[in-house]
Structure formats: C-alpha cells, structure tokens
Tab-separated table of C-alpha atoms and ligand atoms in Angstrom:
chain	number	residue	atom	x	y	z
A	1223	MET	CA	57.223	53.315	66.270
A	1224	THR	CA	53.980	55.151	66.227
A	1225	GLN	CA	53.223	58.790	65.715
A	1226	SER	CA	50.284	60.431	67.449
A	1227	THR	CA	47.914	62.446	65.303
A	1228	SER	CA	47.360	65.980	66.420
A	1229	PRO	CA	43.855	67.416	66.547
A	1230	LEU	CA	43.166	69.860	63.733
A	1231	PRO	CA	42.881	73.430	64.909
A	1232	ALA	CA	39.237	73.674	65.973
A	1233	ASP	CA	38.640	77.169	64.704
A	1234	LEU	CA	41.180	77.992	62.017
A	1235	PRO	CA	41.142	81.739	61.383
A	1236	ALA	CA	40.389	82.864	57.851
A	1237	GLY	CA	42.918	84.613	55.653
A	1238	LEU	CA	45.619	82.137	54.677
A	1239	PRO	CA	45.388	78.855	52.799
A	1240	THR	CA	46.432	75.836	54.850
A	1241	ALA	CA	48.940	73.053	54.330
A	1242	ARG	CA	49.792	69.835	56.158
A	1243	LEU	CA	53.358	69.354	57.372
A	1244	GLY	CA	54.297	65.748	56.684
A	1245	THR	CA	51.904	62.935	55.871
A	1246	ASP	CA	50.250	62.900	59.306
A	1247	GLY	CA	51.568	66.167	60.694
A	1248	PRO	CA	49.770	69.329	61.738
A	1249	LEU	CA	47.574	71.388	59.440
A	1250	VAL	CA	48.819	74.992	59.499
A	1251	GLY	CA	48.404	78.308	57.704
A	1252	VAL	CA	50.866	78.263	54.782
A	1253	GLN	CA	52.939	80.923	56.456
A	1254	GLY	CA	54.023	80.814	60.077
A	1255	LEU	CA	55.581	83.358	62.401
A	1256	GLY	CA	59.182	83.276	63.583
A	1257	CYS	CA	59.276	84.585	67.146
A	1258	MET	CA	63.055	84.608	67.675
A	1259	GLY	CA	63.584	88.347	67.165
A	1260	MET	CA	61.084	89.081	69.929
A	1261	SER	CA	63.714	88.001	72.464
A	1262	GLU	CA	67.178	88.272	70.968
A	1263	PHE	CA	69.496	88.632	67.978
A	1264	TYR	CA	67.917	91.509	66.020
A	1265	GLY	CA	68.199	94.489	68.331
A	1266	PRO	CA	65.845	95.944	70.944
A	1267	THR	CA	62.262	94.713	71.203
A	1268	ASP	CA	59.054	96.307	72.373
A	1269	THR	CA	57.421	93.491	74.342
A	1270	THR	CA	53.917	94.987	74.187
A	1271	GLU	CA	54.129	95.247	70.403
A	1272	ALA	CA	55.598	91.740	70.159
A	1273	LEU	CA	52.689	90.259	72.130
A	1274	ALA	CA	50.203	92.200	70.001
A	1275	THR	CA	51.961	90.809	66.918
A	1276	LEU	CA	51.302	87.242	68.074
A	1277	GLU	CA	47.567	88.013	68.353
A	1278	ALA	CA	47.519	89.815	65.006
A	1279	ALA	CA	49.269	86.896	63.331
A	1280	LEU	CA	46.653	84.438	64.555
A	1281	ALA	CA	43.878	86.757	63.398
A	1282	ALA	CA	45.549	86.860	59.955
A	1283	GLY	CA	45.471	83.060	59.633
A	1284	VAL	CA	48.963	82.266	60.897
A	1285	THR	CA	48.850	79.183	63.129
A	1286	LEU	CA	52.453	77.890	63.181
A	1287	PHE	CA	54.442	79.781	65.814
A	1288	ASP	CA	58.166	79.072	65.915
A	1289	THR	CA	60.436	79.375	68.928
A	1290	ALA	CA	63.434	77.519	70.411
A	1291	ASP	CA	64.860	76.971	73.842
A	1292	ILE	CA	67.947	79.044	73.022
A	1293	TYR	CA	66.128	82.186	71.869
A	1294	GLY	CA	66.935	84.547	74.708
A	1295	SER	CA	68.060	81.481	76.708
A	1296	GLY	CA	64.463	80.481	77.458
A	1297	HIS	CA	63.006	84.008	77.341
A	1298	ASN	CA	61.232	83.446	74.015
A	1299	GLU	CA	59.406	80.332	75.223
A	1300	GLU	CA	58.364	82.169	78.389
A	1301	LEU	CA	57.247	85.173	76.343
A	1302	ILE	CA	54.937	83.277	73.994
A	1303	GLY	CA	53.703	80.762	76.592
A	1304	PRO	CA	50.667	82.787	77.783
A	1305	PHE	CA	49.619	83.469	74.163
A	1306	VAL	CA	49.921	79.785	73.283
A	1307	ARG	CA	47.891	78.745	76.330
A	1308	ALA	CA	45.179	81.329	75.579
A	1309	HIS	CA	44.713	79.879	72.062
A	1310	ARG	CA	45.808	76.293	72.620
A	1311	ASP	CA	43.353	74.732	70.152
A	1312	GLN	CA	44.392	77.072	67.319
A	1313	VAL	CA	48.127	77.484	67.760
A	1314	VAL	CA	50.545	74.900	66.393
A	1315	LEU	CA	53.517	75.319	68.701
A	1316	ALA	CA	56.992	74.522	67.402
A	1317	THR	CA	60.117	74.644	69.526
A	1318	LYS	CA	63.620	73.186	69.365
A	1319	PHE	CA	66.440	71.697	71.415
A	1320	ALA	CA	70.116	70.871	70.800
A	1321	ILE	CA	72.059	74.078	71.348
A	1322	GLU	CA	73.300	74.383	74.890
A	1323	ARG	CA	74.158	77.779	76.322
A	1324	ARG	CA	75.661	78.912	79.622
A	1325	ALA	CA	74.512	81.811	81.750
A	1326	ASP	CA	78.103	82.765	82.610
A	1327	ASP	CA	79.339	82.918	78.995
A	1328	PRO	CA	77.111	84.569	76.364
A	1329	HIS	CA	79.270	83.193	73.528
A	1330	TYR	CA	79.208	79.567	74.678
A	1331	ARG	CA	77.420	77.134	72.343
A	1332	ALA	CA	77.552	73.313	72.427
A	1333	ILE	CA	75.519	71.010	70.230
A	1334	ARG	CA	73.861	68.265	72.272
A	1335	ASN	CA	72.030	65.359	70.617
A	1336	ASP	CA	72.417	62.746	73.367
A	1337	PRO	CA	69.231	61.129	74.703
A	1338	GLY	CA	69.760	62.290	78.294
A	1339	TYR	CA	69.998	65.903	77.146
A	1340	ILE	CA	66.925	65.537	74.911
A	1341	HIS	CA	64.814	64.222	77.801
A	1342	SER	CA	65.842	67.087	80.085
A	1343	ALA	CA	65.496	69.744	77.350
A	1344	VAL	CA	61.884	68.856	76.561
A	1345	ASP	CA	60.884	69.051	80.214
A	1346	ALA	CA	62.514	72.472	80.511
A	1347	SER	CA	60.716	73.735	77.385
A	1348	LEU	CA	57.344	72.401	78.567
A	1349	ARG	CA	57.869	74.127	81.906
A	1350	ARG	CA	58.818	77.479	80.362
A	1351	LEU	CA	55.948	77.339	77.863
A	1352	GLY	CA	53.481	76.190	80.510
A	1353	VAL	CA	51.911	73.592	78.217
A	1354	GLU	CA	51.508	69.819	78.432
A	1355	VAL	CA	52.513	69.011	74.879
A	1356	ILE	CA	54.638	70.546	72.107
A	1357	ASP	CA	53.068	70.165	68.657
A	1358	LEU	CA	56.322	70.076	66.679
A	1359	TYR	CA	59.676	69.422	68.348
A	1360	TYR	CA	62.793	69.996	66.276
A	1361	MET	CA	66.364	68.947	66.756
A	1362	HIS	CA	67.928	72.349	66.094
A	1363	ARG	CA	71.411	71.214	65.100
A	1364	ARG	CA	73.087	67.886	64.418
A	1365	ASP	CA	76.048	66.527	66.368
A	1366	PRO	CA	77.559	63.946	64.007
A	1367	GLN	CA	79.316	62.284	66.983
A	1368	VAL	CA	75.952	60.949	68.227
A	1369	PRO	CA	74.306	58.256	66.056
A	1370	LEU	CA	71.226	59.828	64.502
A	1371	ALA	CA	69.097	56.767	65.285
A	1372	GLU	CA	69.850	57.286	68.991
A	1373	SER	CA	68.735	60.917	68.913
A	1374	VAL	CA	65.609	60.324	66.847
A	1375	GLY	CA	64.861	57.257	68.978
A	1376	ALA	CA	64.897	59.495	72.058
A	1377	MET	CA	62.673	62.021	70.295
A	1378	ALA	CA	60.256	59.217	69.415
A	1379	GLU	CA	60.100	58.331	73.121
A	1380	LEU	CA	58.849	61.869	73.740
A	1381	VAL	CA	56.013	61.229	71.272
A	1382	GLN	CA	55.169	57.983	73.039
A	1383	ALA	CA	55.233	59.779	76.400
A	1384	GLY	CA	52.735	62.363	75.072
A	1385	LYS	CA	55.144	65.287	75.531
A	1386	VAL	CA	55.493	65.931	71.809
A	1387	ARG	CA	53.106	65.376	68.896
A	1388	HIS	CA	55.370	65.533	65.847
A	1389	LEU	CA	59.086	65.520	65.132
A	1390	GLY	CA	61.205	67.912	63.089
A	1391	LEU	CA	64.857	68.442	62.193
A	1392	SER	CA	66.771	71.620	61.448
A	1393	GLU	CA	69.949	71.924	59.383
A	1394	VAL	CA	70.218	68.328	58.183
A	1395	THR	CA	71.396	66.865	54.901
A	1396	GLY	CA	69.161	64.819	52.615
A	1397	ALA	CA	70.909	61.624	53.754
A	1398	GLU	CA	70.368	62.513	57.410
A	1399	LEU	CA	66.688	63.216	56.779
A	1400	ARG	CA	66.245	59.820	55.112
A	1401	GLU	CA	68.018	58.058	57.997
A	1402	ALA	CA	65.919	59.839	60.626
A	1403	HIS	CA	62.641	59.298	58.784
A	1404	ALA	CA	63.323	55.554	58.751
A	1405	VAL	CA	63.472	55.622	62.571
A	1406	HIS	CA	60.336	57.735	63.101
A	1407	PRO	CA	58.209	59.848	60.718
A	1408	ILE	CA	59.563	63.375	60.440
A	1409	ALA	CA	56.823	65.958	59.869
A	1410	ALA	CA	59.014	68.929	58.993
A	1411	VAL	CA	62.504	70.065	58.151
A	1412	GLN	CA	63.406	73.638	59.053
A	1413	GLN	CA	66.243	75.129	57.073
A	1414	GLU	CA	67.375	78.488	55.761
A	1415	TRP	CA	65.915	79.053	52.294
A	1416	SER	CA	65.617	82.337	50.473
A	1417	LEU	CA	66.590	84.173	47.318
A	1418	PHE	CA	70.071	84.521	48.851
A	1419	SER	CA	70.437	81.063	50.496
A	1420	ARG	CA	69.717	78.112	48.264
A	1421	ASP	CA	72.167	75.452	49.486
A	1422	VAL	CA	69.149	73.386	50.654
A	1423	GLU	CA	68.318	72.703	47.032
A	1424	GLN	CA	71.448	70.510	46.900
A	1425	SER	CA	69.944	67.486	48.705
A	1426	VAL	CA	67.506	68.024	51.564
A	1427	VAL	CA	64.747	69.639	49.497
A	1428	GLY	CA	64.662	66.649	47.130
A	1429	ALA	CA	64.671	64.183	50.019
A	1430	ALA	CA	61.835	66.025	51.785
A	1431	ALA	CA	59.735	66.110	48.607
A	1432	GLU	CA	60.283	62.394	48.039
A	1433	LEU	CA	59.473	61.438	51.650
A	1434	GLY	CA	56.468	63.753	51.960
A	1435	VAL	CA	58.159	65.757	54.711
A	1436	GLY	CA	57.027	69.380	55.054
A	1437	PHE	CA	59.569	72.162	54.638
A	1438	VAL	CA	59.753	75.199	56.912
A	1439	PRO	CA	62.133	77.792	55.431
A	1440	TYR	CA	63.715	79.986	58.083
A	1441	SER	CA	65.099	83.473	57.395
A	1442	PRO	CA	63.056	83.663	54.144
A	1443	LEU	CA	63.674	87.424	54.107
A	1444	GLY	CA	67.425	86.894	54.348
A	1445	ARG	CA	67.243	88.122	57.969
A	1446	GLY	CA	65.641	91.328	56.699
A	1447	PHE	CA	68.335	92.160	54.122
A	1448	LEU	CA	66.142	91.209	51.133
A	1449	THR	CA	63.541	93.774	52.184
A	1450	GLY	CA	66.038	96.626	51.934
A	1451	ALA	CA	65.509	97.353	55.650
A	1452	PHE	CA	69.291	97.608	56.114
A	1453	ALA	CA	72.201	97.594	53.679
A	1454	SER	CA	75.117	96.994	56.025
A	1455	ALA	CA	75.861	95.598	59.475
A	1456	THR	CA	77.016	99.053	60.534
A	1457	GLU	CA	73.374	100.210	60.555
A	1458	LEU	CA	72.454	97.600	63.167
A	1459	ALA	CA	72.542	97.694	66.969
A	1460	GLU	CA	75.877	96.843	68.599
A	1461	ASP	CA	74.567	93.497	69.900
A	1462	ASP	CA	72.711	92.545	66.696
A	1463	PHE	CA	73.706	89.002	65.658
A	1464	ARG	CA	73.741	90.029	61.995
A	1465	ARG	CA	76.852	92.133	62.644
A	1466	HIS	CA	78.773	88.837	62.716
A	1467	GLN	CA	77.373	87.439	59.475
A	1468	PRO	CA	79.944	87.691	56.688
A	1469	ARG	CA	77.441	88.658	54.010
A	1470	PHE	CA	76.321	91.806	55.816
A	1471	SER	CA	79.758	93.303	56.475
A	1472	GLY	CA	82.261	95.432	54.539
A	1473	ASP	CA	82.672	94.811	50.817
A	1474	ASN	CA	80.328	91.823	50.942
A	1475	ALA	CA	77.467	94.008	52.189
A	1476	ALA	CA	78.010	96.576	49.450
A	1477	ALA	CA	78.084	93.886	46.739
A	1478	ASN	CA	75.023	92.139	48.164
A	1479	ALA	CA	73.022	95.353	48.562
A	1480	ALA	CA	73.475	95.908	44.820
A	1481	LEU	CA	72.075	92.409	44.192
A	1482	ILE	CA	68.651	93.221	45.587
A	1483	ALA	CA	67.934	95.675	42.735
A	1484	PRO	CA	65.911	93.112	40.706
A	1485	ILE	CA	63.783	92.350	43.775
A	1486	GLN	CA	63.044	96.023	44.240
A	1487	ARG	CA	62.357	96.532	40.521
A	1488	ILE	CA	59.823	93.687	40.458
A	1489	ALA	CA	58.228	94.999	43.642
A	1490	ALA	CA	57.859	98.490	42.174
A	1491	GLU	CA	56.426	97.186	38.885
A	1492	ARG	CA	53.910	94.981	40.695
A	1493	GLY	CA	52.966	97.533	43.347
A	1494	VAL	CA	54.068	95.176	46.133
A	1495	THR	CA	57.006	95.254	48.559
A	1496	ALA	CA	60.420	93.636	48.259
A	1497	ALA	CA	59.529	91.474	51.282
A	1498	GLN	CA	56.494	90.162	49.413
A	1499	VAL	CA	58.564	89.315	46.332
A	1500	ALA	CA	61.083	87.444	48.507
A	1501	LEU	CA	58.361	85.445	50.276
A	1502	ALA	CA	56.430	84.718	47.079
A	1503	TRP	CA	59.652	83.358	45.544
A	1504	VAL	CA	60.076	80.817	48.382
A	1505	HIS	CA	56.503	79.569	47.951
A	1506	GLN	CA	56.916	79.208	44.199
A	1507	ARG	CA	60.375	77.651	44.351
A	1508	ALA	CA	59.017	74.963	46.673
A	1509	ALA	CA	56.198	74.231	44.247
A	1510	VAL	CA	58.819	73.591	41.533
A	1511	HIS	CA	60.268	70.894	43.786
A	1512	GLY	CA	56.814	69.445	44.593
A	1513	LEU	CA	57.282	70.341	48.227
A	1514	THR	CA	54.834	71.495	50.906
A	1515	VAL	CA	56.318	74.677	52.268
A	1516	VAL	CA	55.471	76.889	55.244
A	1517	PRO	CA	57.948	79.778	55.528
A	1518	ILE	CA	58.266	81.455	58.930
A	1519	PRO	CA	59.210	85.099	58.367
A	1520	GLY	CA	60.122	86.726	61.648
A	1521	THR	CA	58.625	89.997	62.735
A	1522	ARG	CA	57.997	91.833	65.989
A	1523	LYS	CA	55.604	94.301	64.423
A	1524	ARG	CA	51.884	94.129	63.685
A	1525	SER	CA	52.415	96.431	60.713
A	1526	ARG	CA	54.284	93.683	58.830
A	1527	LEU	CA	51.630	90.986	59.130
A	1528	ALA	CA	49.145	91.849	56.404
A	1529	GLU	CA	52.074	92.482	54.067
A	1530	ASN	CA	53.799	89.193	54.786
A	1531	THR	CA	50.702	86.994	54.752
A	1532	ALA	CA	49.505	88.513	51.451
A	1533	ALA	CA	52.755	87.330	49.866
A	1534	ALA	CA	51.708	83.693	50.297
A	1535	THR	CA	49.252	84.045	47.437
A	1536	LEU	CA	51.272	86.424	45.248
A	1537	LEU	CA	52.307	84.731	41.985
A	1538	LEU	CA	55.464	85.818	40.207
A	1539	ASP	CA	55.525	85.269	36.457
A	1540	ALA	CA	58.176	83.396	34.456
A	1541	ALA	CA	60.130	86.538	33.517
A	1542	GLU	CA	60.213	87.684	37.137
A	1543	LEU	CA	61.370	84.262	38.336
A	1544	ALA	CA	64.076	84.239	35.651
A	1545	ALA	CA	65.339	87.644	36.810
A	1546	LEU	CA	65.614	86.349	40.382
A	1547	GLU	CA	67.205	83.013	39.473
A	1548	PRO	CA	70.903	84.106	39.381
A	1549	LEU	CA	70.943	86.036	42.663
A	1550	ALA	CA	71.929	83.317	45.151
A	1551	ALA	CA	74.966	82.252	43.127
A	1552	GLU	CA	76.261	85.830	43.195
A	1553	VAL	CA	75.949	86.443	46.943
A	1554	ALA	CA	79.252	87.342	48.608
A	1555	GLY	CA	79.949	85.783	52.007
A	1556	THR	CA	78.531	82.785	53.816
A	1557	ARG	CA	75.211	82.735	55.689
A	1558	TYR	CA	76.880	81.921	59.045
A	1559	PRO	CA	80.238	83.024	60.426
A	1560	ASP	CA	81.051	79.351	60.996
A	1561	MET	CA	79.483	77.090	58.386
A	1562	ALA	CA	80.306	74.061	60.560
A	1563	PHE	CA	77.128	75.154	62.364
A	1564	THR	CA	75.082	74.215	59.258
A	1565	ALA	CA	74.169	71.114	57.284
A	1566	THR	CA	75.913	72.542	54.235
A	1567	ALA	CA	79.255	71.694	55.842
A	1568	ARG	CA	78.275	67.992	55.841
A	1569	GLU	CA	77.002	67.824	52.254
B	1750	NAP	N1	66.328	76.676	62.687
B	1750	NAP	C1	67.223	77.639	62.729
B	1750	NAP	O1	68.418	77.391	62.863
B	1750	NAP	C2	66.776	79.072	62.640
B	1750	NAP	C3	67.710	80.098	62.404
B	1750	NAP	C4	67.233	81.411	62.298
B	1750	NAP	C5	65.879	81.678	62.422
B	1750	NAP	N2	64.995	80.666	62.669
B	1750	NAP	C6	63.550	80.909	62.810
B	1750	NAP	O2	63.094	81.533	61.612
B	1750	NAP	C7	62.407	82.735	61.914
B	1750	NAP	C8	62.567	83.729	60.780
B	1750	NAP	O3	63.907	83.954	60.458
B	1750	NAP	P1	64.644	85.323	60.779
B	1750	NAP	O4	63.845	86.090	61.752
B	1750	NAP	O5	66.045	84.950	61.076
B	1750	NAP	O6	64.735	86.086	59.391
B	1750	NAP	P2	63.696	86.687	58.324
B	1750	NAP	O7	62.356	86.200	58.583
B	1750	NAP	O8	64.339	86.433	57.013
B	1750	NAP	O9	63.826	88.255	58.606
B	1750	NAP	C9	63.451	88.833	59.815
B	1750	NAP	C10	63.807	90.279	59.753
B	1750	NAP	O10	63.058	90.920	58.723
B	1750	NAP	C11	62.313	92.011	59.243
B	1750	NAP	N3	61.011	92.003	58.531
B	1750	NAP	C12	60.010	91.113	58.637
B	1750	NAP	N4	59.008	91.418	57.787
B	1750	NAP	C13	59.408	92.533	57.126
B	1750	NAP	C14	58.814	93.319	56.128
B	1750	NAP	N5	57.620	93.030	55.599
B	1750	NAP	N6	59.491	94.416	55.688
B	1750	NAP	C15	60.716	94.732	56.187
B	1750	NAP	N7	61.333	94.017	57.142
B	1750	NAP	C16	60.676	92.914	57.606
B	1750	NAP	C17	62.212	91.775	60.722
B	1750	NAP	O11	62.186	92.982	61.414
B	1750	NAP	P3	60.960	93.392	62.390
B	1750	NAP	O12	60.931	92.385	63.489
B	1750	NAP	O13	61.379	94.747	62.824
B	1750	NAP	O14	59.751	93.372	61.523
B	1750	NAP	C18	63.518	91.032	61.023
B	1750	NAP	O15	64.568	91.940	61.255
B	1750	NAP	C19	63.012	83.174	63.253
B	1750	NAP	O16	62.169	84.068	63.948
B	1750	NAP	C20	63.180	81.845	63.947
B	1750	NAP	O17	61.952	81.447	64.546
B	1750	NAP	C21	65.434	79.374	62.774
C-alpha cells in the first residue's frame, strides 16, 4: 500500500529545530502542542486565551497540533478548526479515533477499531475540523478483539482516499507496532512518556527506533504534576480528570510530591523551571534510544509557551540525568485508574 507524502510547511516559523516523524512523515517543530486541556479534563478553560495560545505556539515554532475526537466530545476539534484553516500550510494537524462516547452517559467509553467505525469517525472529524485532509490520524486505543491488520487496512484506505496523509497509533506494544507497520507505514506512535511514566521503554520505544517511526510523548509533564503546579488531587477542580488518577490521590500523592525534589533542585541550580527539566529529560532520553521524538506538552496559556519551547534545546548533564534516573521506579500508583486502557496491560 502506498503512503502519500505531505507537503512541507511552506513557511516554517523560526524558533524550534525541526524533526521528521517517520521515514516519509511530516516535518514538524520538535515540540508540539497538546490541545486537550482547552476543552476538557483539566478544569475550566478561558477560550479566548486558549485560541491566543494556538497562535502563540505557531509563532514560537510549534507546528504539530494534537487533538482527538473525544476531547470534549468533538468540542476540541471544533475549537481548533478555524485556527488550523487559517494556517493550513503551516499547521500539521493530528487527531485520533477509537474511543466512543455517548451524550447521555458522561462515563461511557467503548474502544472501537472496526473498519466501519473508522470510516465514519474520520468523516465526523473532518466535518468538525472543517478541513479536507488530516495530516496525522491516530488510532487512539487498541481493541485486541479486532485483528490489527483489519484496522490498519481501513486506516490505509483513508490515505488512499485522500482523507488522511499519515498514520499513527497510540498506546500500542512494540509487537503491535511491528505488525501494523508491516501493513502500512506508521509515521508516529503517541504514548505517555515522562520522568514518572517510563513503561514505554519496555518494548515500543525500541521497536519505533528500529522501524524509524517517530515518537510523540504525551503527558510529558506528568499531567502538570512534575512542574509542581499541584501536589494533590484535592487541589484540583471537582470535575478534573486527574482526581481519578491513583498517583495523584491520598498517600500516593504525598509520596510522589516528595519525588519531584530532584527536579526542582536541578531547575533551581540551572536557573530554569521544573517543567523545562522534565521536557529536556524526554528529549534526551529519546536520543539515548536513537529515536526521533516530538513531545506534546499541553497548555492553555500563552505564558507557558516560551518556557516550554526553550526546554527543547536545554541539555542536562550526566550528573543531572543520573539524579533523575531512579524517579519513575519509585512512583506510587498507576498512571490510569484502569490500566486495561493502556498498552502496558498487554506487554
Ligand atoms: N494519546 C493519548 O492517549 C493521550 C492522553 C493524554 C494526553 N494526550 C495528548 O497529550 C497532550 C499533553 O498531555 P497532557 O496535557 O495530558 O499533560 P502534560 O502536557 O504533561 O501536562 C499538562 C498540564 O501541565 C500544565 N503546564 C503546561 N506547561 C506548564 C508549565 N510550563 N508550568 C506549569 N504547568 C504547565 C498545564 O496547565 P495549563 O494548561 O494551565 O498551562 C496542564 O495542566 C494533551 O493535550 C493531548 O493532546 C494524549
């Protein structure tokens, strides 16, 4: 099966180095922007500030903008659509399918990987975004009941139909990535990877490096916890998703808050922020694995952008990396309330 080549951004803004996702995938600034929090999950949002943040990100050299059909049940795609259309030749638009929700039940989630669902999901995303083609289309979660070749085959049909330029997977094992890549080239894998979440280093990171697949770490700031922005779920809004994550509650939160001390010490010694240390670590850890990496820290605020993009070129030294090395193994509590929702459960 063939893969279309996307045009390079015509007028790439200055400020960030660039990297190519996958052998023939899109060229992007080495740090993207996660847009999820602009619609849901992390407390109330100021829409005006969120839209200004999209513009500020592009001006700072960020070109990979990450959304998904489930973020705000379509709201996030509708929110960023006008921005994407206004800068269509510069923005590399990534969205995702596979998690079905229901309007009448906010807690309902079903993982759908069947071809019929994939074909209807892409049309719905294109409609909400108001664009003719999605640059990078991820399968958000894997349903092991559906043969992977069937799902990736359906995704490849979207490429052939011109609805999608490149394919991605989220929360897959190394074996699943290899199987999918044999069906159609995969440009990027998106998975949680941070100082606190290193289960990806078990198999999928090695497979991606070997296959030349780009890696897009999500939640590289540990959903904000690594920055010191909050120390316990109790500080968060009632409807904040992080209230349900085991590592941010009760005794786990207290133990984990103590763990970020080395991050804060390094930040203070270097005159940078804890967020910058956390992001710099992801970039450097990927280099150890010989992997192209484009983390997508999420923010709804312009004030974070210069800080976060500067971290992409911050180099930690060997002693600093050694001090950070033990943290993940000491984290109390899992990264999701139900780990069946992750690839780690299938490793
Ligand atoms: N594939 C998947 O299954 C999956 C899962 C989760 C997320 N994602 C994607 O990955 C993106 C990023 O992940 P994430 O948003 O979960 O977590 P994250 O990037 O680790 O952290 C985001 C949190 O950190 C805060 N923050 C950002 N920059 C900061 C800074 N310099 N100082 C202090 N706080 C800062 C943000 O608050 P403010 O907004 O107030 O700045 C937000 O609360 C999402 O937006 C989404 O696109 C994908």
